[in-house]
Short mmCIF file of C-alpha atoms in Angstrom, two decimals:
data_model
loop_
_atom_site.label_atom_id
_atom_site.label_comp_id
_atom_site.label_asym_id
_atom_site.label_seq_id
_atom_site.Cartn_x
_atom_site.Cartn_y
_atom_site.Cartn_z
CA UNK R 5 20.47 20.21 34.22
CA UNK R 6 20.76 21.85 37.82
CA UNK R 7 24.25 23.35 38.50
CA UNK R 8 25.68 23.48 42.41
CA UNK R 9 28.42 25.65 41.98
CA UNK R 10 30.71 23.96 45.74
CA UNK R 11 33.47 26.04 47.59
CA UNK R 12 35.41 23.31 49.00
CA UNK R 13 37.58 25.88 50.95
CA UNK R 14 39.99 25.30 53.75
CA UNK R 15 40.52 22.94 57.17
CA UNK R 16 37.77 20.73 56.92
CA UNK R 17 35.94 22.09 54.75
CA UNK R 18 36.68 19.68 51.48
CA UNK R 19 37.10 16.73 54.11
CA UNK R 20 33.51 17.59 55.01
CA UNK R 21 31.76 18.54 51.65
CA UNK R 22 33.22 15.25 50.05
CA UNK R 23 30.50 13.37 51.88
CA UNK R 24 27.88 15.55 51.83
CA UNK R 25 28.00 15.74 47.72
CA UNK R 26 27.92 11.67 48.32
CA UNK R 27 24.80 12.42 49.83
CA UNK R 28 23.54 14.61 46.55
CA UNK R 29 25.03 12.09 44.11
CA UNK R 30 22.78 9.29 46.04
CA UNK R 31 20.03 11.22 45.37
CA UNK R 32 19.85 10.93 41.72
CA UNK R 33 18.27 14.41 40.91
CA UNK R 34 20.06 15.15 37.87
CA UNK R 35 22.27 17.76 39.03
CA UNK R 36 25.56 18.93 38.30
CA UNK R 37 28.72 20.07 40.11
CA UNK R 38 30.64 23.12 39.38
CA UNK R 39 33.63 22.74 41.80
CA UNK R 40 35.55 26.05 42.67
CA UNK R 41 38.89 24.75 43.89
CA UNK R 42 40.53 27.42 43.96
CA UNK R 43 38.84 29.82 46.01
CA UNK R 44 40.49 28.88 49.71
CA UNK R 45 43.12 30.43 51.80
CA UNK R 46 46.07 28.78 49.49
CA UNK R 47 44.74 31.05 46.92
CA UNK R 48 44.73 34.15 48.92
CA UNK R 49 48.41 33.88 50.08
CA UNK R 50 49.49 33.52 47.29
CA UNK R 51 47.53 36.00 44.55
CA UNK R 52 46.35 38.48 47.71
CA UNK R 53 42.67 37.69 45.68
CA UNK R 54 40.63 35.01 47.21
CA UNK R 55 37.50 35.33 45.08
CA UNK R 56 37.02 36.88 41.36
CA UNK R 57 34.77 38.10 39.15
CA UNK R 58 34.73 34.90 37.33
CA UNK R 59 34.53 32.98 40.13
CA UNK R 60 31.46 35.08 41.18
CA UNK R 61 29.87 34.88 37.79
CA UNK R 62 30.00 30.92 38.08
CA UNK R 63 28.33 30.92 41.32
CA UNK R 64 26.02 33.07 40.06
CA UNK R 65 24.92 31.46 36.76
CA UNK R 66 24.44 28.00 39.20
CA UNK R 67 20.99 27.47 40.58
CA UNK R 68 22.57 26.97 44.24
CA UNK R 69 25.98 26.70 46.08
CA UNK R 70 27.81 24.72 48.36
CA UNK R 71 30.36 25.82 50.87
CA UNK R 72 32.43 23.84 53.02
CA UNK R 73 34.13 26.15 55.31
CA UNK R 74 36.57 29.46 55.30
CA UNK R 75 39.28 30.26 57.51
CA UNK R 76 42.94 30.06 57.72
CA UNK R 77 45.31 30.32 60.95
CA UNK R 78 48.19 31.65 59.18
CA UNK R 79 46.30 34.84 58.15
CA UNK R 80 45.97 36.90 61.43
CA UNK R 81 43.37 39.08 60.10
CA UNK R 82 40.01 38.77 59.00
CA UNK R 83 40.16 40.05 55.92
CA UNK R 84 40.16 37.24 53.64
CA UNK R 85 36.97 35.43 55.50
CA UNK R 86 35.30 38.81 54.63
CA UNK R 87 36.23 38.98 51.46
CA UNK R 88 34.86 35.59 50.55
CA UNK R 89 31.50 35.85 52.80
CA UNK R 90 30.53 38.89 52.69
CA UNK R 91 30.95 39.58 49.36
CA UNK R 92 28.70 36.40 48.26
CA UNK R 93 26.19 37.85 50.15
CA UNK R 94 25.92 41.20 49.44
CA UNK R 95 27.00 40.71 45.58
CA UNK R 96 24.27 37.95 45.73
CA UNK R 97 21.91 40.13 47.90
CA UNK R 98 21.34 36.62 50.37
CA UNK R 99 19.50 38.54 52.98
CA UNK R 100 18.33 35.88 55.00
CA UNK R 101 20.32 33.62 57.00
CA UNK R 102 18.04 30.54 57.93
CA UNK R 103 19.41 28.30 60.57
CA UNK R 104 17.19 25.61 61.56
CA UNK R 105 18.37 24.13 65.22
CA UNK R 106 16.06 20.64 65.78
CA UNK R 107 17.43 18.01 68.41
CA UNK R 108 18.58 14.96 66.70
CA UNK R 109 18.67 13.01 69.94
CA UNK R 110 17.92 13.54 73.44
CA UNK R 111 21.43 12.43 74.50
CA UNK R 112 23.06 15.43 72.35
CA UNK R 113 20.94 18.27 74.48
CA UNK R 114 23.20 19.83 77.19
CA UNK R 115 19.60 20.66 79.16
CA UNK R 116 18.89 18.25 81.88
CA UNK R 117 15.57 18.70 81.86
CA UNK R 118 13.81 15.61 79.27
CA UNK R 119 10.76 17.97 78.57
CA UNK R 120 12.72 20.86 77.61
CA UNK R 121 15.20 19.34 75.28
CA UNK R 122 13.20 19.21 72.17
CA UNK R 123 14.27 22.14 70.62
CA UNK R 124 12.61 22.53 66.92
CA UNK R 125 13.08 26.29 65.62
CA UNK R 126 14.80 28.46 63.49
CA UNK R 127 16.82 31.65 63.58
CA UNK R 128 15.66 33.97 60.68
CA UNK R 129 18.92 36.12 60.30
CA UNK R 130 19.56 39.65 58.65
CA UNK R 131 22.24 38.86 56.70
CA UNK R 132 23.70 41.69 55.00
CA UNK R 133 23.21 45.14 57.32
CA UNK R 134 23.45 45.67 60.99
CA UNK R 135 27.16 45.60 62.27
CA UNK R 136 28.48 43.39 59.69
CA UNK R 137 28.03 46.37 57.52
CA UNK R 138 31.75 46.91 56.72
CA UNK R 139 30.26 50.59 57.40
CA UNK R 140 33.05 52.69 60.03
CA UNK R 141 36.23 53.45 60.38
CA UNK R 142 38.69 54.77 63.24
CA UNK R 143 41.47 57.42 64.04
CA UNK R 144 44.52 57.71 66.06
CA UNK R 145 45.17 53.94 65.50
CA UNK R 146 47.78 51.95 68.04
CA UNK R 147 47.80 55.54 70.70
CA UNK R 148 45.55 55.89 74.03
CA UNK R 149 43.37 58.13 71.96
CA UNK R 150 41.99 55.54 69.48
CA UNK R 151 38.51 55.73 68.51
CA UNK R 152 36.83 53.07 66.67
CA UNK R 153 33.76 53.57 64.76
CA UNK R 154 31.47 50.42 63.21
CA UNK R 155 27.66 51.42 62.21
CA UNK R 156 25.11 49.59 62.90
CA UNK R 157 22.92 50.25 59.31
CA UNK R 158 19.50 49.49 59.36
CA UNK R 159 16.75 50.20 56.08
CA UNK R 160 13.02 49.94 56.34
CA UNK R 161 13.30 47.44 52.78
CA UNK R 162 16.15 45.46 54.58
CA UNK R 163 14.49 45.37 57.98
CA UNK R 164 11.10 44.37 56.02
CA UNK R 165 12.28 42.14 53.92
CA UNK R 166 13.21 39.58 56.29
CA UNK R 167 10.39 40.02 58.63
CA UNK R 168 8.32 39.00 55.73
CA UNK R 169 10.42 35.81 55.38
CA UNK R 170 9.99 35.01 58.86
CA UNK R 171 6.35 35.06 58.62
CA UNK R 172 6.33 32.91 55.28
CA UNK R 173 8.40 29.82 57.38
CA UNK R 174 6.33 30.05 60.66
CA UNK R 175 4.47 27.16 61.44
CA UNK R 176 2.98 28.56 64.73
CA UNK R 177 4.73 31.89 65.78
CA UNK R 178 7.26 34.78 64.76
CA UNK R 179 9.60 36.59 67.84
CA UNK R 180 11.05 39.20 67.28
CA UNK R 181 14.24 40.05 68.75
CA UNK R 182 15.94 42.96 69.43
CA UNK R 183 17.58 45.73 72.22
CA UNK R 184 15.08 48.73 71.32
CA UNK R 185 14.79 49.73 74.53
CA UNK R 186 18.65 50.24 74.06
CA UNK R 187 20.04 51.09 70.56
CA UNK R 188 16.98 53.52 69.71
CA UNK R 189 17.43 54.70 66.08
CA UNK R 190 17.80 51.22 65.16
CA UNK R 191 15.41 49.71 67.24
CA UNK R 192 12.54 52.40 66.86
CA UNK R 193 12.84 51.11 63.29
CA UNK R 194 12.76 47.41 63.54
CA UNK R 195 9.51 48.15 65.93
CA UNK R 196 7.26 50.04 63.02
CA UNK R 197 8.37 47.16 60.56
CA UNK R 198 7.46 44.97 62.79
CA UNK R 199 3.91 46.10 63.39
CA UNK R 200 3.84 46.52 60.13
CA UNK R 201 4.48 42.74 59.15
CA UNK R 202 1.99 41.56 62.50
CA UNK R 203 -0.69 43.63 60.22
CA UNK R 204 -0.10 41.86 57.72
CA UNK R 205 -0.22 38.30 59.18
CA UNK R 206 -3.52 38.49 61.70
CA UNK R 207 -3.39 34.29 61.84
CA UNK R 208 0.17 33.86 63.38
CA UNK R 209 0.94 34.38 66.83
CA UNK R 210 3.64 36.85 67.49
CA UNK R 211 5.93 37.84 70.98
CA UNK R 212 8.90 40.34 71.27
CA UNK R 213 11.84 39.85 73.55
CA UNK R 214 14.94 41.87 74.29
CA UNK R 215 17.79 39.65 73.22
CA UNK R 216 19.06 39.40 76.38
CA UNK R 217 15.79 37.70 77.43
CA UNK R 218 15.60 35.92 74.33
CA UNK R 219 19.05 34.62 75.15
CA UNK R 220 17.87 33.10 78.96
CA UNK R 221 14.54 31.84 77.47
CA UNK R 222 16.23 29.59 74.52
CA UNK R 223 18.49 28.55 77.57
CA UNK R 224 15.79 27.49 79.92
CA UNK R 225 13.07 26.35 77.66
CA UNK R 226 14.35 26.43 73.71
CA UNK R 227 10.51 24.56 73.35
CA UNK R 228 8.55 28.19 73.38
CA UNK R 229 10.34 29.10 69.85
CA UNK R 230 9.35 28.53 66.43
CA UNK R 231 11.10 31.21 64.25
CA UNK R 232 12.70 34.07 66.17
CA UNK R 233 13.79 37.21 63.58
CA UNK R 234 16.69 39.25 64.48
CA UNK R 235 19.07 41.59 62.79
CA UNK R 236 22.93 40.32 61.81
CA UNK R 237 24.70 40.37 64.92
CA UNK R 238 22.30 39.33 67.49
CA UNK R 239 21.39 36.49 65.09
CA UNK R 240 25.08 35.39 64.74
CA UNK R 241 25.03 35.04 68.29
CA UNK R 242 21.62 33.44 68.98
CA UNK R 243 22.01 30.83 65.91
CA UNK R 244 25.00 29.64 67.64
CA UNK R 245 23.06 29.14 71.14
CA UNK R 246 20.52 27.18 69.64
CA UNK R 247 23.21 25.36 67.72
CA UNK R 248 24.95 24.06 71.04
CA UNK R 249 20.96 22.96 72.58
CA UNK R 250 20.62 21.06 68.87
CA UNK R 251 23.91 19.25 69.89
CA UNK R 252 26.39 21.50 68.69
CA UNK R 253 28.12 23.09 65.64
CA UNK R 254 28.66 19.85 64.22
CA UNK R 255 25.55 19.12 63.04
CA UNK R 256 24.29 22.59 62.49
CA UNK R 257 22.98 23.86 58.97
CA UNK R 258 22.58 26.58 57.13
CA UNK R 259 21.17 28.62 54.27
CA UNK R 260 22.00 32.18 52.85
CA UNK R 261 18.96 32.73 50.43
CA UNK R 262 17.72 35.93 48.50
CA UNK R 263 13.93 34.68 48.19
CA UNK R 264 13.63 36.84 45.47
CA UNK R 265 16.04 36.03 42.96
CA UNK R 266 16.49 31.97 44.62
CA UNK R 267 19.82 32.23 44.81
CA UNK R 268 21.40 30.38 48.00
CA UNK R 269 24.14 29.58 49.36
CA UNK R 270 24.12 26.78 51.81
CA UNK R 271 26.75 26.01 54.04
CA UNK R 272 28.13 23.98 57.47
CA UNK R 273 28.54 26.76 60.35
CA UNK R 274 31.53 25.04 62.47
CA UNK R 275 34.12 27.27 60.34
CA UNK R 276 37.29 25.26 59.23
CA UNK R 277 38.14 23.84 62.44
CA UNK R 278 42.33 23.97 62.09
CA UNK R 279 42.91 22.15 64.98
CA UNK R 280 41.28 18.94 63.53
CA UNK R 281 41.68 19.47 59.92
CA UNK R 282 43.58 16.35 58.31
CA UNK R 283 42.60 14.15 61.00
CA UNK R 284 39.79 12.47 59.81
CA UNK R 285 37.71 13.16 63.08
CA UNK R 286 35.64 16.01 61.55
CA UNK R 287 31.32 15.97 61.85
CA UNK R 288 30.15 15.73 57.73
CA UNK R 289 26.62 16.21 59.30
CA UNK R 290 26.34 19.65 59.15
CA UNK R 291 27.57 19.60 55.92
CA UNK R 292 24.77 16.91 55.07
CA UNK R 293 22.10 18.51 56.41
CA UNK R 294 22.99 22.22 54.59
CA UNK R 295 22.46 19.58 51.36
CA UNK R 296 19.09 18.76 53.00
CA UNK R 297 18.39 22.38 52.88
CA UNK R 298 19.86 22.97 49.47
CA UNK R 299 17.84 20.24 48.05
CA UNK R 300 14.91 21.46 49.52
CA UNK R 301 15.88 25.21 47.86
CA UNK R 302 15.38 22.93 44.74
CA UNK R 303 12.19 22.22 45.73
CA UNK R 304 12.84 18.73 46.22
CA UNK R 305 11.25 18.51 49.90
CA UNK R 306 10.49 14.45 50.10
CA UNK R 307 14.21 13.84 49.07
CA UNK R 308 15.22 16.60 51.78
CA UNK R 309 12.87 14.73 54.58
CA UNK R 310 14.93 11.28 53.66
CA UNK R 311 18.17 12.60 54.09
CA UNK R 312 17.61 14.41 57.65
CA UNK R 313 16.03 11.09 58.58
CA UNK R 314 18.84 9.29 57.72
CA UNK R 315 21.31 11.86 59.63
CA UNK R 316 18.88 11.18 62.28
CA UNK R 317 18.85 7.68 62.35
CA UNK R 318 22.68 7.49 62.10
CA UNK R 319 22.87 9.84 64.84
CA UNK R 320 20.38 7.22 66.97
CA UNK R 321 22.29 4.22 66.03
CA UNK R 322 25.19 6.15 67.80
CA UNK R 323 27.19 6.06 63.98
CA UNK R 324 28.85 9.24 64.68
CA UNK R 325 32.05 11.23 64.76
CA UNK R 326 34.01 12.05 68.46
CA UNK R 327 31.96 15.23 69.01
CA UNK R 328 29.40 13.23 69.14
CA UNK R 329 30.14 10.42 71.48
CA UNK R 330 31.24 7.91 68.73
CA UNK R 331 34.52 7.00 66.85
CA UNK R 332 33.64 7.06 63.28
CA UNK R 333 35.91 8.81 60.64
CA UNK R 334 34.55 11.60 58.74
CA UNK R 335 34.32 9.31 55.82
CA UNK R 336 32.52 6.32 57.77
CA UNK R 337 29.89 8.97 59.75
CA UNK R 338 28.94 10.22 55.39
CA UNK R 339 28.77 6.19 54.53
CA UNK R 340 26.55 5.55 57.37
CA UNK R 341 24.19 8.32 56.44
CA UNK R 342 24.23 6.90 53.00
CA UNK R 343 23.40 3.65 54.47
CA UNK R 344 20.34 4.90 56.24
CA UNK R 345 19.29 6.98 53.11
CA UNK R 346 19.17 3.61 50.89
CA UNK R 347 17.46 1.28 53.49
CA UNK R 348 14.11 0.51 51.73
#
């Protein structure tokens, strides 16, 4: 049987997942749930220890995992979303963040223009160097002297790695992203991977843009991408962007994979929302659709097609949550996704 080891979390994170493992249940495949309840913010305050090495080895002994959200207002740092992220990542070695940004319906694009609206791509992330590194440090802390160090790490097996996963998901073309003109070491890198990986793939069309380019052209016409590779940072920032011209973070997906291995860890990207946690109000279609992907992972793809149809046609209905233009519950937005899933 097929274990899905699901983080829960914090804010709206379990109010969010609850639905979305509706979703999975619906689907019959035979799987399994391994429900980590305990790894969320309560935990943390309390124990100072937010994920162990048990915890860890469950996750890891499950064929994928679910996470609902992180996050916590009453801890002012960051350390404790760290502590769970990146160490799933880089103890799991998910280098590859996949976030998929397709427009559900034309009255969720922010563009005014009709033709340009139909965004369909995905940003192929770097997922465990770059700036998120954890690699730095600083001196003379809290004094007008304070330096402040973080390293942006680049490897030729990292930087390869995930150019070669880009290439494997492109249906027509593979950008590549990045500030070489700027951040030299780094770049000068990611530029002889690069032409390494357009050696190796003659048949698919390939462009380069500076990511401040990249940035205006997903803004103006999101219809010229298909999958755009970029390292951690500038891929945080872009997956977000293309998130917002999909119809925002509410319905936005994604998957932390190690194609290698095929481990993953799939998860909603809207973070645990605090302000509307408890209310009800909260989008389960992100959540939903990272199942899509999950089940997919499995490689169940005609069971992954029928639920993002059904997201899609509950979206089209207008059978949505407040961030969407609707007035459903969190609950009643996952039931009428469920609804669409079973219509024969």
């Amino acid at each position: 049987m097929t274990t899905i080891a699901v983080i829960p979390g914090d804010g709206i994170g379990p109010e969010v997942i609850e639905p979305a493992l509706d979703v999975l249940d619906a689907l019959r495949l035979g799987t399994r749930t391994d429900v980590l309840d305990r790894v969320n913010a309560e935990t943390y305050l309390r124990t100072g220890t937010a994920l162990t090495g048990a915890d860890l080895d469950r996750i890891r002994s499950s064929q994928a995992a679910l996470l609902g959200a992180v996050g916590d207002p009453r801890l002012s740092d960051t350390a404790y979303v760290r502590t769970v992220l990146t160490t799933l990542r880089l103890e799991l070695d998910l280098y590859v963040n996949y976030r998929p940004a397709r427009l559900l319906h034309d009255r969720l694009s922010p563009l005014r223009d009709p033709a340009r609206r139909a965004i369909d791509c995905v940003i192929v992330r770097e997922n465990t160097e770059g700036l998120y590194s954890g690699i730095g440090g600083g001196t003379r802390t809290g004094t007008p002297q304070e330096i402040a160090i973080d390293v942006d790490l680049s490897t030729h097996q990292g930087v390869s790695r995930v150019l070669e996963f880009a290439f494997s998901v492109a249906r027509r073309s593979v950008c590549l992203v990045d500030k070489a003109n700027a951040v030299r070491n780094g770049g000068q890198l990611w530029q002889r991977c690069w032409s390494e990986a357009v050696a190796r793939h003659p048949y698919v069309e390939t462009s380069h843009l500076y990511v401040d380019t990249a940035a205006l052209r997903l803004a103006t016409d999101p219809t010229a991408f298909d999958v755009v590779v970029t390292n951690n940072s500038y891929g945080d920032i872009l997956s977000d962007l293309t998130a917002a011209l999909a119809g925002g973070l509410g319905v936005a997906a994604s998957a932390n994979l190690n194609p290698v291995t095929g481990q993953g860890l799939f998860e909603p990207v809207h973070g645990s929302a605090p302000d509307i946690a408890g209310t009800g109000t909260a989008n389960p279609f992100g959540a939903i659709l990272s199942v899509a992907l999950l089940v997919e992972h499995l490689g169940r793809t005609e069971e992954a097609d029928a639920v993002r149809r059904a997201v899609a046609a509950a979206v089209a209905a207008g059978r949505v949550t407040p961030d969407l233009g609707g007035s459903l519950s969190t609950k009643e937005a996952g039931t009428a996704v469920l609804t669409e899933l079973r219509r024969p």
